[in-house]
GROMACS .gro file of C-alpha atoms in nm:
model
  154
    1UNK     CA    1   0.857  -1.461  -1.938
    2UNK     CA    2   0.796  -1.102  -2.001
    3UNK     CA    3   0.470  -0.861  -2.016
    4UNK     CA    4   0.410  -0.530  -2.132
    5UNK     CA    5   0.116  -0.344  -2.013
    6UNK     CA    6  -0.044  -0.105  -2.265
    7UNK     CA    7   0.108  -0.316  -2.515
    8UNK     CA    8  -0.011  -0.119  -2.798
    9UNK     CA    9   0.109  -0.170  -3.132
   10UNK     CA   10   0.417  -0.363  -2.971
   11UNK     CA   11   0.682  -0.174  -3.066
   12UNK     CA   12   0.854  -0.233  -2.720
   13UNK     CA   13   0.760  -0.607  -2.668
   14UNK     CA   14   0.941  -0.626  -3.034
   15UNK     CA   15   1.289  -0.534  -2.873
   16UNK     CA   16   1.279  -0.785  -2.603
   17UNK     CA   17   1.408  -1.119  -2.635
   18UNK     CA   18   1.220  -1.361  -2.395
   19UNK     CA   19   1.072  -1.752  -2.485
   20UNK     CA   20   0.725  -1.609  -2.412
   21UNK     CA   21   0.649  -1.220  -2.444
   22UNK     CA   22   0.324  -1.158  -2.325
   23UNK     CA   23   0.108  -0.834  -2.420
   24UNK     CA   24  -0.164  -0.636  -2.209
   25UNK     CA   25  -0.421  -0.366  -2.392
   26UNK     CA   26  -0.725  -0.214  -2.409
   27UNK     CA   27  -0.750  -0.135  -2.751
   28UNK     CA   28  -0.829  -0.391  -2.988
   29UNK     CA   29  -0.746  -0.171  -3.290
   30UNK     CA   30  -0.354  -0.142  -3.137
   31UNK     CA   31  -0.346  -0.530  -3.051
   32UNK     CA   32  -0.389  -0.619  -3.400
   33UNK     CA   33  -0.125  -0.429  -3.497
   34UNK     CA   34   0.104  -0.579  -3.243
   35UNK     CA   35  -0.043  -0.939  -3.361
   36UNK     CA   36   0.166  -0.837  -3.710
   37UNK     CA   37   0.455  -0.707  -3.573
   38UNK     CA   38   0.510  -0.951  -3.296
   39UNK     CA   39   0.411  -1.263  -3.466
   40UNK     CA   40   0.175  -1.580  -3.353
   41UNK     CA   41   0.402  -1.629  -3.028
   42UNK     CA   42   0.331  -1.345  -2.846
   43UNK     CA   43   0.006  -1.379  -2.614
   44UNK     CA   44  -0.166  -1.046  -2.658
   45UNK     CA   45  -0.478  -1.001  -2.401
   46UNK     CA   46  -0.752  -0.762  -2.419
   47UNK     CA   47  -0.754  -0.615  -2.102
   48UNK     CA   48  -0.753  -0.365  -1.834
   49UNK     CA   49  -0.464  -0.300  -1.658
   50UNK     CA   50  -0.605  -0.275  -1.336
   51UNK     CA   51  -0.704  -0.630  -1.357
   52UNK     CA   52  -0.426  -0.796  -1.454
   53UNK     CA   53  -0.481  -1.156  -1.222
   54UNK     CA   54  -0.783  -1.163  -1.407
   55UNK     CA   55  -0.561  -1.263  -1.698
   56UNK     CA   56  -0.242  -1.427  -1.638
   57UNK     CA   57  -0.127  -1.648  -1.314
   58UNK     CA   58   0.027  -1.433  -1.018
   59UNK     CA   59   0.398  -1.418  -0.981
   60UNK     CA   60   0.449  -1.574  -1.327
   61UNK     CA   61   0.675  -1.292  -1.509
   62UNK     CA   62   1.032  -1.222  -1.487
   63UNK     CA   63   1.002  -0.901  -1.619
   64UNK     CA   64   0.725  -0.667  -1.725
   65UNK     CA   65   0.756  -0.327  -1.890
   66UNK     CA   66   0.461  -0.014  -1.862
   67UNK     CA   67   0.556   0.243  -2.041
   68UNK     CA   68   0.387   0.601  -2.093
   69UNK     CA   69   0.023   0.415  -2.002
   70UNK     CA   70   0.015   0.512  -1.521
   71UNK     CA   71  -0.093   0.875  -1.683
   72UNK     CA   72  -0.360   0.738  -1.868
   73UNK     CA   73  -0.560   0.491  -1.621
   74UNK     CA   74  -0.771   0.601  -1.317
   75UNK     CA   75  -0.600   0.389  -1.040
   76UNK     CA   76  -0.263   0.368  -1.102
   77UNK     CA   77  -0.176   0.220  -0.730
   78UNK     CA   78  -0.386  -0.050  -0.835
   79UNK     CA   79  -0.194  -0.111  -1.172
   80UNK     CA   80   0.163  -0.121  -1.013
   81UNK     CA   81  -0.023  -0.351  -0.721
   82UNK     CA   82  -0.146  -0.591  -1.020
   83UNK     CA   83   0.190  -0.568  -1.174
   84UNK     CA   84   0.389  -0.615  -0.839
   85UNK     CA   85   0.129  -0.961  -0.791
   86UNK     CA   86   0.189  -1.111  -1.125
   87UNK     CA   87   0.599  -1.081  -1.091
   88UNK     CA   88   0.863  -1.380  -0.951
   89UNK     CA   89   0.992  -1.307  -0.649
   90UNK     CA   90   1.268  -1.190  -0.797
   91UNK     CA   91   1.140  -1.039  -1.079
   92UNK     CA   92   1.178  -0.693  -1.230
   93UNK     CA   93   0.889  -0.423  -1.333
   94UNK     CA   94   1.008  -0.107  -1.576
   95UNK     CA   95   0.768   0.169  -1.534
   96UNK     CA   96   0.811   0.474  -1.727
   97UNK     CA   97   0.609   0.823  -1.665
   98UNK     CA   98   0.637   1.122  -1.849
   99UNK     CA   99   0.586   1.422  -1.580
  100UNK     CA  100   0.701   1.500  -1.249
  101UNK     CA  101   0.412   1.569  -1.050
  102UNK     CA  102   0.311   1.173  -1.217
  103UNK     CA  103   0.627   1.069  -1.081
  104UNK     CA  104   0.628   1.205  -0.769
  105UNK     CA  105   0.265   1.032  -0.729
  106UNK     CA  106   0.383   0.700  -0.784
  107UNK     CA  107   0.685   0.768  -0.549
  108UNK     CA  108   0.418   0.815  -0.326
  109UNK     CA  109   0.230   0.528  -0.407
  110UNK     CA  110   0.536   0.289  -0.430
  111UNK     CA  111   0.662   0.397  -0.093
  112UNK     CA  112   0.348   0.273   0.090
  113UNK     CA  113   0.335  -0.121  -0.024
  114UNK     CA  114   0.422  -0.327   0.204
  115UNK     CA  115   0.713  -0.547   0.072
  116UNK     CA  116   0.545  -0.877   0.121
  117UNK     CA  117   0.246  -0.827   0.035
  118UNK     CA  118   0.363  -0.708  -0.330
  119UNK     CA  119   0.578  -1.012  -0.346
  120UNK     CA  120   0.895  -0.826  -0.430
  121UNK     CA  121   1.238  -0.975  -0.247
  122UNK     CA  122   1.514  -0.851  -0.362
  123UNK     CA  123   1.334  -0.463  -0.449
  124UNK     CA  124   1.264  -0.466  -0.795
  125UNK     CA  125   0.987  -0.179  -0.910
  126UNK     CA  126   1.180   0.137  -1.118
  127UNK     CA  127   1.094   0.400  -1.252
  128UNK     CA  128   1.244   0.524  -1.563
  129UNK     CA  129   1.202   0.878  -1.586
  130UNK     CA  130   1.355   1.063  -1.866
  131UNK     CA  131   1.732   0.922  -1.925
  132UNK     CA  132   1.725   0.809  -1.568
  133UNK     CA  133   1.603   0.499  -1.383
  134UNK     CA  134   1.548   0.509  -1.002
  135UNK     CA  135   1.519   0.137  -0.831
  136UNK     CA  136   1.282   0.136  -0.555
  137UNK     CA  137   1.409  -0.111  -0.249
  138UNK     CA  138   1.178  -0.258  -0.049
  139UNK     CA  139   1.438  -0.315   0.243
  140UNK     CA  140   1.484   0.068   0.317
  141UNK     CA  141   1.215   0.185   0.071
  142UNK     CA  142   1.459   0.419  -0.089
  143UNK     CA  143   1.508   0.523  -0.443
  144UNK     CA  144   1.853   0.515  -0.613
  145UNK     CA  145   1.938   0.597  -0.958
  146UNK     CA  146   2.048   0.407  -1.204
  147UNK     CA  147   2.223   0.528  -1.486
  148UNK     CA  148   2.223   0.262  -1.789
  149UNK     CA  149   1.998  -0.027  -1.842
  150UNK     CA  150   2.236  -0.300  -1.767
  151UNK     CA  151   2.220  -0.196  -1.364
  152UNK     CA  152   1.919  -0.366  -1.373
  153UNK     CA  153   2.053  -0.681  -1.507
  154UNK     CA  154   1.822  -0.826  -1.760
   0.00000   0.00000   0.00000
């Protein structure tokens, strides 16, 4: 099962392969158009993304994607908290951010969860800034880069 927050018109959802893709947005304008391009499979929510156990079970995803939408929402601690809540154990959450000083924020913010209580064993929040990727391990709470998709084995 996968999920992208700020699904919008679903152009990344479309390039996933998964039995049940999953979409998250506020606008109802962009999930329509993401209803046509992804099909009557897809389970597109209108939704906040600070709210996201409102919507869907906790620890039910596998993977979930937010791209370019942390810069855009007033509590982005609490979105990564919501994401971190609805993954598997050993699930995997893509976040990408397009600015330093952003990125350096949710370093911040990332760095003071408490590994349990996000329900992430083995690590598994990154941040995918620019061409790079940096994994986030909640053994050492460390960063490390990645440098190609496939380290994250999907």
């Amino acid at each position: 099962r996968v999920m992208e927050v700020g699904v919008g018109a679903g152009n990344i959802l479309q390039q996933v392969s998964a039995l049940q893709r999953t979409g998250v947005d506020l606008s109802e304008f962009l999930l329509e158009k993401a209803k046509r391009r992804l099909g009557p499979d897809a389970v597109l929510i209108l939704g906040n993304a600070e709210r996201l156990t409102h919507y869907v079970q906790p620890k039910s995803f596998d993977r979930i994607f937010c791209s370019e939408v942390l810069e855009h929402v007033q509590y982005p601690g609490k979105v990564l908290s919501e994401m971190a809540a609805c993954l598997k154990d050993d699930g995997i959450a893509v976040v990408s951010v397009p600015n330093e000083r952003m990125i350096n924020t949710l370093k911040t913010i990332l760095k003071s969860f408490p590994a349990k209580s996000c329900g992430i064993s083995p690590p598994l929040f990154c941040l995918q800034i620019r061409i790079s990727l940096l994994k986030l391990s909640s053994k050492n709470r460390s960063f490390s880069t990645l440098t190609k998709m496939t380290d994250l084995r999907f």
